[in-house]
Amino acid sequence: MSDRKLVPAEELREFSAALLEQGGLSAEHARTTADVFVWAALRGVESHGIARVPAYLELLAKGVANARPEIRIESTTPAAAVLDADRAPGPVALGAAADEAVRRARTTGIASVGVRRTVHTGAIGYYVSRIAQQGLVGLGFVAGMPNMGYTGAKGAAVATSPLAVAVPAKEHAPLVLDMATATIALGRIRQARANGTPLPEGAAATEDGTPTTDPEQAVMPLPLGGAKGSGMSLAFELLTSVLVGAPIFSAFHSDDPQGRKHRQNALLIAVDPAAFGDPDAFTAAVDATLSTLKGLPSDDGVHYPGERSAAVAAGRAEEGIPVAPKVWRELTEAAGRFGIAPPA
């Protein structure tokens, strides 16, 4: 940790937002996007944290992400809507979709908002947590570009599509389950390659889909639980891309070169506990459930999803967020180009 720079969360948020604004985003959209990165960095999810700022600047510079999107909400029924992102960065599109789902669920009890044509959603746990912060249960699904094997198929077939669930509590930190349908992340393969360490058995494959533990040969992760993970990924493509009229899987595997153009789709669902009974009784029962789990016999303690990352976030909020030297170098180089002073 000694070679990492510790930066206060708010300073890192302002710095990231300033860079993204210089990259072309409006001040509001830059702040929204920086919020998602800092949320992930606080919780120790480095792959979706501040390291994403240079990558997003590149997406904006290349025009892959639309810096000035015209976001439209289409709806024919009170409990459902489709948000057309117009290639807006994921944090902008899904942040708006989460708030729209909450607004509708307050009236209808449950509401879903599909997101069409966004670019890299970021940490999906953020959006369901945003729903849970307002006292509702949040569920989220994302589908992206095929980069993972499918049981029985050769080569990259489906995406490492994640799902996330956030359940509010009163005394405890919310339960936040945030997981991909892959055994390991793509970043873990790159890490193993850089360190020269072997990969776990059955976690990754070569270009033609042959399982390998050699990080030099591995190009893609394999699905979590084999057919279970690949089946979930395919189901999420149907629940998101196909549902909002923007299929990715079939277009990617067609002869149309446009099918390989980077894009993602999502579905966010908000459930209001008040529609099912007393909301205070619900959060009390959530607390009791989590306390019961933590009271089970154990050698090293029992943890529920999101508990440890919430503790990491509390510590980093006080001490600062550690930024790796390579990431800090990329950020300060970008800052130099834009004439922005990095945090002291």
CSV table of N, CA and C in Angstrom, one decimal, residues 86-241:
chain,number,residue,atom,x,y,z
A,86,ASP,N,-29.0,7.0,-26.0
A,86,ASP,CA,-28.3,7.7,-27.1
A,86,ASP,C,-26.8,7.7,-26.8
A,87,ARG,N,-26.3,6.5,-26.4
A,87,ARG,CA,-24.9,6.2,-26.2
A,87,ARG,C,-24.3,7.1,-25.1
A,88,ALA,N,-25.1,7.4,-24.1
A,88,ALA,CA,-24.6,8.1,-22.9
A,88,ALA,C,-23.8,7.2,-22.1
A,89,PRO,N,-22.8,7.7,-21.4
A,89,PRO,CA,-22.0,6.8,-20.5
A,89,PRO,C,-23.0,6.1,-19.5
A,90,GLY,N,-22.7,4.9,-19.1
A,90,GLY,CA,-23.6,4.1,-18.2
A,90,GLY,C,-24.0,4.8,-17.0
A,91,PRO,N,-23.1,5.5,-16.3
A,91,PRO,CA,-23.5,6.1,-15.0
A,91,PRO,C,-24.6,7.2,-15.2
A,92,VAL,N,-24.5,7.9,-16.4
A,92,VAL,CA,-25.5,8.9,-16.7
A,92,VAL,C,-26.9,8.2,-17.0
A,93,ALA,N,-26.9,7.2,-17.8
A,93,ALA,CA,-28.1,6.5,-18.2
A,93,ALA,C,-28.7,5.7,-17.1
A,94,LEU,N,-27.9,4.9,-16.4
A,94,LEU,CA,-28.5,4.1,-15.3
A,94,LEU,C,-28.8,4.8,-14.1
A,95,GLY,N,-28.1,5.9,-13.8
A,95,GLY,CA,-28.4,6.8,-12.7
A,95,GLY,C,-29.8,7.4,-12.9
A,96,ALA,N,-30.1,7.8,-14.1
A,96,ALA,CA,-31.4,8.4,-14.4
A,96,ALA,C,-32.5,7.3,-14.4
A,97,ALA,N,-32.1,6.1,-14.9
A,97,ALA,CA,-33.1,5.0,-14.9
A,97,ALA,C,-33.5,4.5,-13.5
A,98,ALA,N,-32.5,4.5,-12.6
A,98,ALA,CA,-32.7,4.1,-11.2
A,98,ALA,C,-33.7,5.1,-10.5
A,99,ASP,N,-33.5,6.4,-10.7
A,99,ASP,CA,-34.4,7.4,-10.1
A,99,ASP,C,-35.8,7.3,-10.7
A,100,GLU,N,-35.9,7.0,-12.0
A,100,GLU,CA,-37.2,6.9,-12.7
A,100,GLU,C,-37.9,5.6,-12.2
A,101,ALA,N,-37.2,4.6,-11.9
A,101,ALA,CA,-37.8,3.3,-11.4
A,101,ALA,C,-38.4,3.6,-10.0
A,102,VAL,N,-37.6,4.3,-9.2
A,102,VAL,CA,-38.1,4.6,-7.8
A,102,VAL,C,-39.3,5.5,-7.9
A,103,ARG,N,-39.3,6.5,-8.7
A,103,ARG,CA,-40.4,7.5,-8.8
A,103,ARG,C,-41.7,6.7,-9.2
A,104,ARG,N,-41.6,5.8,-10.2
A,104,ARG,CA,-42.8,5.0,-10.6
A,104,ARG,C,-43.2,4.0,-9.6
A,105,ALA,N,-42.2,3.4,-8.9
A,105,ALA,CA,-42.6,2.3,-7.9
A,105,ALA,C,-43.3,2.9,-6.7
A,106,ARG,N,-43.0,4.2,-6.4
A,106,ARG,CA,-43.7,4.8,-5.3
A,106,ARG,C,-45.2,4.8,-5.5
A,107,THR,N,-45.6,4.8,-6.8
A,107,THR,CA,-47.1,4.8,-7.1
A,107,THR,C,-47.6,3.4,-7.4
A,108,THR,N,-46.8,2.6,-8.1
A,108,THR,CA,-47.2,1.3,-8.6
A,108,THR,C,-46.8,0.1,-7.8
A,109,GLY,N,-45.9,0.4,-6.8
A,109,GLY,CA,-45.5,-0.7,-5.9
A,109,GLY,C,-44.2,-1.4,-6.5
A,110,ILE,N,-44.2,-1.6,-7.8
A,110,ILE,CA,-43.0,-2.2,-8.4
A,110,ILE,C,-42.9,-1.5,-9.8
A,111,ALA,N,-41.7,-1.2,-10.2
A,111,ALA,CA,-41.5,-0.6,-11.6
A,111,ALA,C,-40.2,-1.0,-12.2
A,112,SER,N,-40.2,-1.1,-13.5
A,112,SER,CA,-38.9,-1.5,-14.2
A,112,SER,C,-38.6,-0.5,-15.3
A,113,VAL,N,-37.4,-0.2,-15.4
A,113,VAL,CA,-36.9,0.7,-16.5
A,113,VAL,C,-35.8,0.0,-17.3
A,114,GLY,N,-36.1,-0.2,-18.5
A,114,GLY,CA,-35.1,-0.8,-19.4
A,114,GLY,C,-34.2,0.3,-20.0
A,115,VAL,N,-32.9,0.1,-20.1
A,115,VAL,CA,-32.0,1.1,-20.7
A,115,VAL,C,-31.4,0.5,-22.0
A,116,ARG,N,-31.7,1.3,-23.1
A,116,ARG,CA,-31.3,0.9,-24.4
A,116,ARG,C,-30.1,1.8,-24.9
A,117,ARG,N,-29.1,1.1,-25.4
A,117,ARG,CA,-27.9,1.8,-26.1
A,117,ARG,C,-27.1,2.7,-25.2
A,118,THR,N,-26.6,2.1,-24.1
A,118,THR,CA,-25.7,2.9,-23.2
A,118,THR,C,-24.3,2.3,-23.5
A,119,VAL,N,-23.3,2.9,-22.9
A,119,VAL,CA,-21.9,2.6,-23.1
A,119,VAL,C,-21.2,2.3,-21.7
A,120,HIS,N,-20.8,1.1,-21.4
A,120,HIS,CA,-20.2,0.7,-20.2
A,120,HIS,C,-20.9,1.2,-18.9
A,121,THR,N,-21.6,0.2,-18.3
A,121,THR,CA,-22.5,0.6,-17.2
A,121,THR,C,-21.7,0.9,-15.9
A,122,GLY,N,-20.5,0.5,-15.8
A,122,GLY,CA,-19.8,0.8,-14.5
A,122,GLY,C,-20.3,-0.3,-13.5
A,123,ALA,N,-20.1,0.0,-12.2
A,123,ALA,CA,-20.4,-0.9,-11.1
A,123,ALA,C,-22.0,-0.9,-10.9
A,124,ILE,N,-22.6,-2.0,-11.4
A,124,ILE,CA,-24.1,-2.1,-11.3
A,124,ILE,C,-24.6,-2.0,-9.9
A,125,GLY,N,-23.7,-2.4,-8.9
A,125,GLY,CA,-24.1,-2.4,-7.5
A,125,GLY,C,-24.5,-0.9,-7.1
A,126,TYR,N,-23.9,0.0,-7.7
A,126,TYR,CA,-24.2,1.4,-7.4
A,126,TYR,C,-25.6,1.8,-7.6
A,127,TYR,N,-26.2,1.3,-8.7
A,127,TYR,CA,-27.5,1.8,-9.1
A,127,TYR,C,-28.6,1.1,-8.2
A,128,VAL,N,-28.4,-0.2,-7.9
A,128,VAL,CA,-29.3,-0.8,-7.0
A,128,VAL,C,-29.2,-0.3,-5.6
A,129,SER,N,-28.0,0.1,-5.2
A,129,SER,CA,-27.8,0.8,-3.9
A,129,SER,C,-28.5,2.1,-3.9
A,130,ARG,N,-28.5,2.8,-5.0
A,130,ARG,CA,-29.1,4.1,-5.1
A,130,ARG,C,-30.6,3.9,-4.8
A,131,ILE,N,-31.2,2.8,-5.3
A,131,ILE,CA,-32.6,2.5,-5.1
A,131,ILE,C,-32.8,2.2,-3.6
A,132,ALA,N,-31.9,1.4,-3.1
A,132,ALA,CA,-32.0,0.9,-1.7
A,132,ALA,C,-31.9,2.1,-0.7
A,133,GLN,N,-31.1,3.1,-1.1
A,133,GLN,CA,-30.9,4.3,-0.2
A,133,GLN,C,-32.3,5.0,0.0
A,134,GLN,N,-33.2,4.8,-1.0
A,134,GLN,CA,-34.5,5.5,-0.9
A,134,GLN,C,-35.5,4.6,-0.3
A,135,GLY,N,-35.1,3.5,0.3
A,135,GLY,CA,-35.9,2.6,1.1
A,135,GLY,C,-36.6,1.5,0.2
A,136,LEU,N,-36.2,1.4,-1.1
A,136,LEU,CA,-36.8,0.3,-1.9
A,136,LEU,C,-35.8,-0.8,-2.2
A,137,VAL,N,-36.3,-1.9,-2.6
A,137,VAL,CA,-35.4,-3.0,-3.0
A,137,VAL,C,-35.0,-2.7,-4.5
A,138,GLY,N,-33.7,-2.9,-4.8
A,138,GLY,CA,-33.3,-2.7,-6.2
A,138,GLY,C,-32.8,-3.9,-6.8
A,139,LEU,N,-33.1,-4.2,-8.1
A,139,LEU,CA,-32.6,-5.3,-8.8
A,139,LEU,C,-32.1,-4.8,-10.2
A,140,GLY,N,-31.0,-5.3,-10.6
A,140,GLY,CA,-30.4,-4.8,-11.9
A,140,GLY,C,-29.8,-5.9,-12.7
A,141,PHE,N,-29.9,-5.9,-14.0
A,141,PHE,CA,-29.3,-6.8,-15.0
A,141,PHE,C,-28.7,-6.0,-16.1
A,142,VAL,N,-27.5,-6.5,-16.6
A,142,VAL,CA,-26.9,-5.8,-17.7
A,142,VAL,C,-26.5,-6.9,-18.7
A,143,ALA,N,-26.6,-6.5,-20.0
A,143,ALA,CA,-26.0,-7.3,-21.1
A,143,ALA,C,-25.1,-6.5,-21.9
A,144,GLY,N,-23.9,-7.1,-22.3
A,144,GLY,CA,-22.9,-6.3,-23.1
A,144,GLY,C,-22.4,-7.2,-24.2
A,145,MET,N,-21.2,-6.8,-24.7
A,145,MET,CA,-20.6,-7.5,-25.8
A,145,MET,C,-20.1,-8.8,-25.4
A,146,PRO,N,-20.3,-9.9,-26.3
A,146,PRO,CA,-19.8,-11.2,-26.0
A,146,PRO,C,-18.3,-11.2,-25.7
A,147,ASN,N,-17.9,-11.7,-24.6
A,147,ASN,CA,-16.5,-11.8,-24.2
A,147,ASN,C,-16.2,-13.0,-23.3
A,148,MET,N,-17.1,-13.9,-23.3
A,148,MET,CA,-17.1,-15.1,-22.4
A,148,MET,C,-17.5,-16.3,-23.1
A,149,GLY,N,-17.0,-17.5,-22.7
A,149,GLY,CA,-17.4,-18.7,-23.3
A,149,GLY,C,-18.8,-19.1,-23.0
A,150,TYR,N,-19.4,-20.0,-23.8
A,150,TYR,CA,-20.8,-20.5,-23.5
A,150,TYR,C,-20.6,-22.0,-23.5
A,151,THR,N,-21.1,-22.7,-22.6
A,151,THR,CA,-21.0,-24.2,-22.5
A,151,THR,C,-21.3,-24.9,-23.8
A,152,GLY,N,-20.4,-25.6,-24.4
A,152,GLY,CA,-20.6,-26.3,-25.6
A,152,GLY,C,-20.3,-25.5,-26.9
A,153,ALA,N,-20.1,-24.2,-26.8
A,153,ALA,CA,-19.7,-23.4,-27.9
A,153,ALA,C,-18.2,-23.1,-28.0
A,154,LYS,N,-17.7,-22.8,-29.2
A,154,LYS,CA,-16.3,-22.5,-29.3
A,154,LYS,C,-16.2,-21.0,-29.4
A,155,GLY,N,-15.2,-20.4,-28.7
A,155,GLY,CA,-14.9,-19.0,-28.8
A,155,GLY,C,-15.8,-18.2,-27.9
A,156,ALA,N,-15.6,-16.9,-27.9
A,156,ALA,CA,-16.4,-15.9,-27.1
A,156,ALA,C,-17.9,-16.0,-27.7
A,157,ALA,N,-18.8,-16.2,-26.8
A,157,ALA,CA,-20.2,-16.4,-27.3
A,157,ALA,C,-21.2,-15.4,-26.6
A,158,VAL,N,-21.1,-15.3,-25.3
A,158,VAL,CA,-22.0,-14.4,-24.5
A,158,VAL,C,-21.1,-13.4,-23.7
A,159,ALA,N,-21.8,-12.5,-23.0
A,159,ALA,CA,-21.1,-11.5,-22.2
A,159,ALA,C,-21.0,-12.0,-20.7
A,160,THR,N,-20.1,-11.4,-20.0
A,160,THR,CA,-20.0,-11.6,-18.6
A,160,THR,C,-21.0,-10.8,-17.8
A,161,SER,N,-22.3,-10.9,-18.3
A,161,SER,CA,-23.3,-10.0,-17.8
A,161,SER,C,-23.6,-10.1,-16.3
A,162,PRO,N,-23.6,-9.0,-15.6
A,162,PRO,CA,-23.8,-9.0,-14.2
A,162,PRO,C,-25.2,-8.9,-13.7
A,163,LEU,N,-25.5,-9.3,-12.5
A,163,LEU,CA,-26.7,-9.0,-11.8
A,163,LEU,C,-26.4,-8.4,-10.5
A,164,ALA,N,-27.3,-7.6,-10.0
A,164,ALA,CA,-27.1,-7.0,-8.7
A,164,ALA,C,-28.5,-6.9,-8.0
A,165,VAL,N,-28.4,-7.0,-6.6
A,165,VAL,CA,-29.6,-6.9,-5.8
A,165,VAL,C,-29.2,-6.1,-4.6
A,166,ALA,N,-30.0,-5.1,-4.2
A,166,ALA,CA,-29.7,-4.3,-3.0
A,166,ALA,C,-31.0,-4.3,-2.1
A,167,VAL,N,-30.9,-4.6,-0.8
A,167,VAL,CA,-32.0,-4.7,0.1
A,167,VAL,C,-31.7,-3.8,1.2
A,168,PRO,N,-32.6,-2.7,1.5
A,168,PRO,CA,-32.3,-1.8,2.6
A,168,PRO,C,-32.5,-2.4,3.9
A,169,ALA,N,-31.7,-2.0,4.9
A,169,ALA,CA,-31.9,-2.4,6.3
A,169,ALA,C,-31.9,-1.1,7.2
A,170,LYS,N,-32.0,-1.3,8.5
A,170,LYS,CA,-32.0,-0.1,9.3
A,170,LYS,C,-30.8,0.0,10.1
A,171,GLU,N,-30.5,-1.1,10.9
A,171,GLU,CA,-29.3,-1.2,11.7
A,171,GLU,C,-28.1,-1.6,11.0
A,172,HIS,N,-28.2,-2.5,10.0
A,172,HIS,CA,-27.1,-3.0,9.2
A,172,HIS,C,-26.9,-2.2,8.0
A,173,ALA,N,-25.7,-2.3,7.4
A,173,ALA,CA,-25.5,-1.8,6.0
A,173,ALA,C,-26.4,-2.6,5.1
A,174,PRO,N,-26.9,-2.1,4.0
A,174,PRO,CA,-27.8,-2.8,3.1
A,174,PRO,C,-27.1,-4.1,2.6
A,175,LEU,N,-27.9,-5.1,2.2
A,175,LEU,CA,-27.3,-6.2,1.5
A,175,LEU,C,-27.2,-5.8,0.1
A,176,VAL,N,-26.0,-6.0,-0.5
A,176,VAL,CA,-25.7,-5.6,-1.9
A,176,VAL,C,-25.0,-6.8,-2.5
A,177,LEU,N,-25.7,-7.6,-3.3
A,177,LEU,CA,-25.2,-8.7,-4.1
A,177,LEU,C,-24.9,-8.1,-5.5
A,178,ASP,N,-23.6,-8.2,-5.9
A,178,ASP,CA,-23.2,-7.7,-7.2
A,178,ASP,C,-22.2,-8.7,-7.8
A,179,MET,N,-22.7,-9.4,-8.8
A,179,MET,CA,-21.9,-10.5,-9.3
A,179,MET,C,-22.0,-10.6,-10.8
A,180,ALA,N,-20.9,-11.0,-11.4
A,180,ALA,CA,-20.9,-11.3,-12.9
A,180,ALA,C,-21.3,-12.8,-13.1
A,181,THR,N,-21.6,-13.1,-14.3
A,181,THR,CA,-21.9,-14.5,-14.6
A,181,THR,C,-20.6,-15.3,-15.0
A,182,ALA,N,-19.5,-14.7,-14.9
A,182,ALA,CA,-18.2,-15.3,-15.2
A,182,ALA,C,-17.5,-15.8,-13.9
A,183,THR,N,-16.7,-16.8,-14.1
A,183,THR,CA,-15.9,-17.4,-12.9
A,183,THR,C,-15.0,-16.3,-12.4
A,184,ILE,N,-14.3,-15.6,-13.3
A,184,ILE,CA,-13.3,-14.6,-12.9
A,184,ILE,C,-13.5,-13.4,-13.9
A,185,ALA,N,-13.1,-12.2,-13.4
A,185,ALA,CA,-13.2,-11.0,-14.3
A,185,ALA,C,-12.1,-11.0,-15.3
A,186,LEU,N,-12.3,-10.3,-16.4
A,186,LEU,CA,-11.3,-10.2,-17.5
A,186,LEU,C,-10.0,-9.6,-16.9
A,187,GLY,N,-10.2,-8.6,-16.0
A,187,GLY,CA,-9.1,-7.9,-15.4
A,187,GLY,C,-8.2,-8.9,-14.6
A,188,ARG,N,-8.8,-9.9,-14.1
A,188,ARG,CA,-8.0,-10.9,-13.3
A,188,ARG,C,-7.1,-11.7,-14.2
A,189,ILE,N,-7.5,-11.9,-15.5
A,189,ILE,CA,-6.6,-12.6,-16.5
A,189,ILE,C,-5.5,-11.7,-16.8
A,190,ARG,N,-5.7,-10.4,-17.0
A,190,ARG,CA,-4.6,-9.5,-17.3
A,190,ARG,C,-3.7,-9.4,-16.2
A,191,GLN,N,-4.2,-9.4,-14.9
A,191,GLN,CA,-3.4,-9.3,-13.7
A,191,GLN,C,-2.4,-10.5,-13.7
A,192,ALA,N,-3.0,-11.7,-13.9
A,192,ALA,CA,-2.2,-13.0,-13.8
A,192,ALA,C,-1.1,-13.0,-14.9
A,193,ARG,N,-1.5,-12.4,-16.0
A,193,ARG,CA,-0.5,-12.3,-17.1
A,193,ARG,C,0.7,-11.4,-16.7
A,194,ALA,N,0.4,-10.3,-16.1
A,194,ALA,CA,1.4,-9.3,-15.7
A,194,ALA,C,2.3,-9.9,-14.6
A,195,ASN,N,1.6,-10.7,-13.7
A,195,ASN,CA,2.4,-11.3,-12.5
A,195,ASN,C,3.0,-12.6,-12.8
A,196,GLY,N,2.6,-13.2,-14.0
A,196,GLY,CA,3.1,-14.6,-14.3
A,196,GLY,C,2.6,-15.7,-13.4
A,197,THR,N,1.4,-15.5,-12.9
A,197,THR,CA,0.8,-16.5,-12.0
A,197,THR,C,-0.3,-17.3,-12.7
A,198,PRO,N,-0.4,-18.6,-12.4
A,198,PRO,CA,-1.4,-19.4,-13.1
A,198,PRO,C,-2.8,-19.0,-12.7
A,199,LEU,N,-3.7,-19.3,-13.6
A,199,LEU,CA,-5.2,-19.0,-13.3
A,199,LEU,C,-5.8,-20.2,-12.6
A,200,PRO,N,-6.9,-20.1,-11.9
A,200,PRO,CA,-7.6,-21.2,-11.3
A,200,PRO,C,-8.1,-22.2,-12.4
A,201,GLU,N,-8.2,-23.4,-12.0
A,201,GLU,CA,-8.7,-24.5,-13.0
A,201,GLU,C,-10.1,-24.1,-13.4
A,202,GLY,N,-10.4,-24.2,-14.7
A,202,GLY,CA,-11.8,-24.0,-15.1
A,202,GLY,C,-12.3,-22.6,-15.1
A,203,ALA,N,-11.4,-21.6,-15.0
A,203,ALA,CA,-11.8,-20.2,-14.9
A,203,ALA,C,-11.7,-19.4,-16.2
A,204,ALA,N,-10.8,-19.9,-17.1
A,204,ALA,CA,-10.5,-19.1,-18.3
A,204,ALA,C,-10.2,-20.1,-19.5
A,205,ALA,N,-10.3,-19.5,-20.7
A,205,ALA,CA,-10.1,-20.3,-21.9
A,205,ALA,C,-9.3,-19.6,-23.0
A,206,THR,N,-8.8,-20.4,-23.9
A,206,THR,CA,-8.1,-19.8,-25.1
A,206,THR,C,-9.1,-19.3,-26.1
A,207,GLU,N,-8.6,-18.8,-27.2
A,207,GLU,CA,-9.5,-18.1,-28.2
A,207,GLU,C,-10.6,-19.1,-28.7
A,208,ASP,N,-10.2,-20.4,-28.8
A,208,ASP,CA,-11.2,-21.4,-29.4
A,208,ASP,C,-12.0,-22.0,-28.3
A,209,GLY,N,-11.9,-21.5,-27.0
A,209,GLY,CA,-12.7,-22.1,-25.9
A,209,GLY,C,-12.1,-23.2,-25.1
A,210,THR,N,-10.9,-23.6,-25.4
A,210,THR,CA,-10.2,-24.6,-24.6
A,210,THR,C,-9.8,-24.1,-23.3
A,211,PRO,N,-10.3,-24.7,-22.2
A,211,PRO,CA,-9.9,-24.3,-20.8
A,211,PRO,C,-8.4,-24.3,-20.6
A,212,THR,N,-7.9,-23.3,-19.9
A,212,THR,CA,-6.4,-23.2,-19.7
A,212,THR,C,-6.2,-22.5,-18.4
A,213,THR,N,-5.1,-22.8,-17.7
A,213,THR,CA,-4.6,-22.1,-16.5
A,213,THR,C,-3.5,-21.2,-16.9
A,214,ASP,N,-3.0,-21.2,-18.1
A,214,ASP,CA,-1.9,-20.3,-18.6
A,214,ASP,C,-2.4,-18.9,-18.9
A,215,PRO,N,-2.0,-17.9,-18.1
A,215,PRO,CA,-2.5,-16.6,-18.4
A,215,PRO,C,-2.0,-16.0,-19.8
A,216,GLU,N,-0.9,-16.6,-20.3
A,216,GLU,CA,-0.5,-16.1,-21.6
A,216,GLU,C,-1.4,-16.6,-22.7
A,217,GLN,N,-2.0,-17.8,-22.5
A,217,GLN,CA,-2.9,-18.4,-23.5
A,217,GLN,C,-4.4,-17.9,-23.3
A,218,ALA,N,-4.7,-17.5,-22.1
A,218,ALA,CA,-6.1,-17.2,-21.8
A,218,ALA,C,-6.5,-15.9,-22.4
A,219,VAL,N,-7.7,-15.9,-23.1
A,219,VAL,CA,-8.2,-14.6,-23.6
A,219,VAL,C,-9.6,-14.3,-23.1
A,220,MET,N,-10.2,-15.2,-22.5
A,220,MET,CA,-11.6,-15.0,-22.0
A,220,MET,C,-12.0,-15.8,-20.8
A,221,PRO,N,-12.8,-15.3,-19.9
A,221,PRO,CA,-13.3,-16.1,-18.8
A,221,PRO,C,-14.3,-17.1,-19.2
A,222,LEU,N,-14.5,-18.1,-18.3
A,222,LEU,CA,-15.5,-19.1,-18.5
A,222,LEU,C,-16.7,-18.8,-17.6
A,223,PRO,N,-17.9,-19.3,-18.0
A,223,PRO,CA,-19.1,-19.0,-17.1
A,223,PRO,C,-19.0,-19.6,-15.8
A,224,LEU,N,-19.6,-18.9,-14.8
A,224,LEU,CA,-19.7,-19.3,-13.4
A,224,LEU,C,-20.6,-20.6,-13.4
A,225,GLY,N,-20.1,-21.7,-12.8
A,225,GLY,CA,-20.9,-22.9,-12.7
A,225,GLY,C,-21.2,-23.5,-14.1
A,226,GLY,N,-20.4,-23.3,-15.1
A,226,GLY,CA,-20.6,-23.9,-16.4
A,226,GLY,C,-21.9,-23.5,-17.0
A,227,ALA,N,-22.8,-24.4,-17.3
A,227,ALA,CA,-24.1,-24.2,-18.0
A,227,ALA,C,-24.9,-23.2,-17.2
A,228,LYS,N,-24.8,-23.1,-15.9
A,228,LYS,CA,-25.6,-22.2,-15.1
A,228,LYS,C,-25.2,-20.7,-15.4
A,229,GLY,N,-23.9,-20.4,-15.4
A,229,GLY,CA,-23.5,-19.1,-15.7
A,229,GLY,C,-23.8,-18.6,-17.1
A,230,SER,N,-23.6,-19.6,-18.1
A,230,SER,CA,-23.8,-19.2,-19.5
A,230,SER,C,-25.3,-19.1,-19.7
A,231,GLY,N,-26.1,-19.9,-19.1
A,231,GLY,CA,-27.6,-19.8,-19.2
A,231,GLY,C,-28.1,-18.4,-18.6
A,232,MET,N,-27.5,-18.0,-17.5
A,232,MET,CA,-27.9,-16.7,-16.9
A,232,MET,C,-27.6,-15.6,-17.8
A,233,SER,N,-26.4,-15.6,-18.4
A,233,SER,CA,-26.0,-14.6,-19.3
A,233,SER,C,-26.9,-14.4,-20.5
A,234,LEU,N,-27.3,-15.6,-21.1
A,234,LEU,CA,-28.2,-15.6,-22.2
A,234,LEU,C,-29.6,-15.0,-21.8
A,235,ALA,N,-30.0,-15.4,-20.6
A,235,ALA,CA,-31.3,-14.9,-20.0
A,235,ALA,C,-31.3,-13.4,-19.9
A,236,PHE,N,-30.1,-12.9,-19.4
A,236,PHE,CA,-30.0,-11.4,-19.2
A,236,PHE,C,-30.0,-10.7,-20.5
A,237,GLU,N,-29.5,-11.3,-21.6
A,237,GLU,CA,-29.6,-10.7,-22.9
A,237,GLU,C,-31.1,-10.6,-23.3
A,238,LEU,N,-31.8,-11.6,-23.0
A,238,LEU,CA,-33.3,-11.6,-23.4
A,238,LEU,C,-34.0,-10.5,-22.5
A,239,LEU,N,-33.7,-10.5,-21.2
A,239,LEU,CA,-34.3,-9.6,-20.3
A,239,LEU,C,-34.0,-8.1,-20.5
A,240,THR,N,-32.9,-7.8,-21.2
A,240,THR,CA,-32.4,-6.5,-21.4
A,240,THR,C,-32.5,-6.1,-22.9
A,241,SER,N,-31.4,-6.5,-23.6
A,241,SER,CA,-31.3,-6.2,-25.0
A,241,SER,C,-32.5,-6.5,-25.9
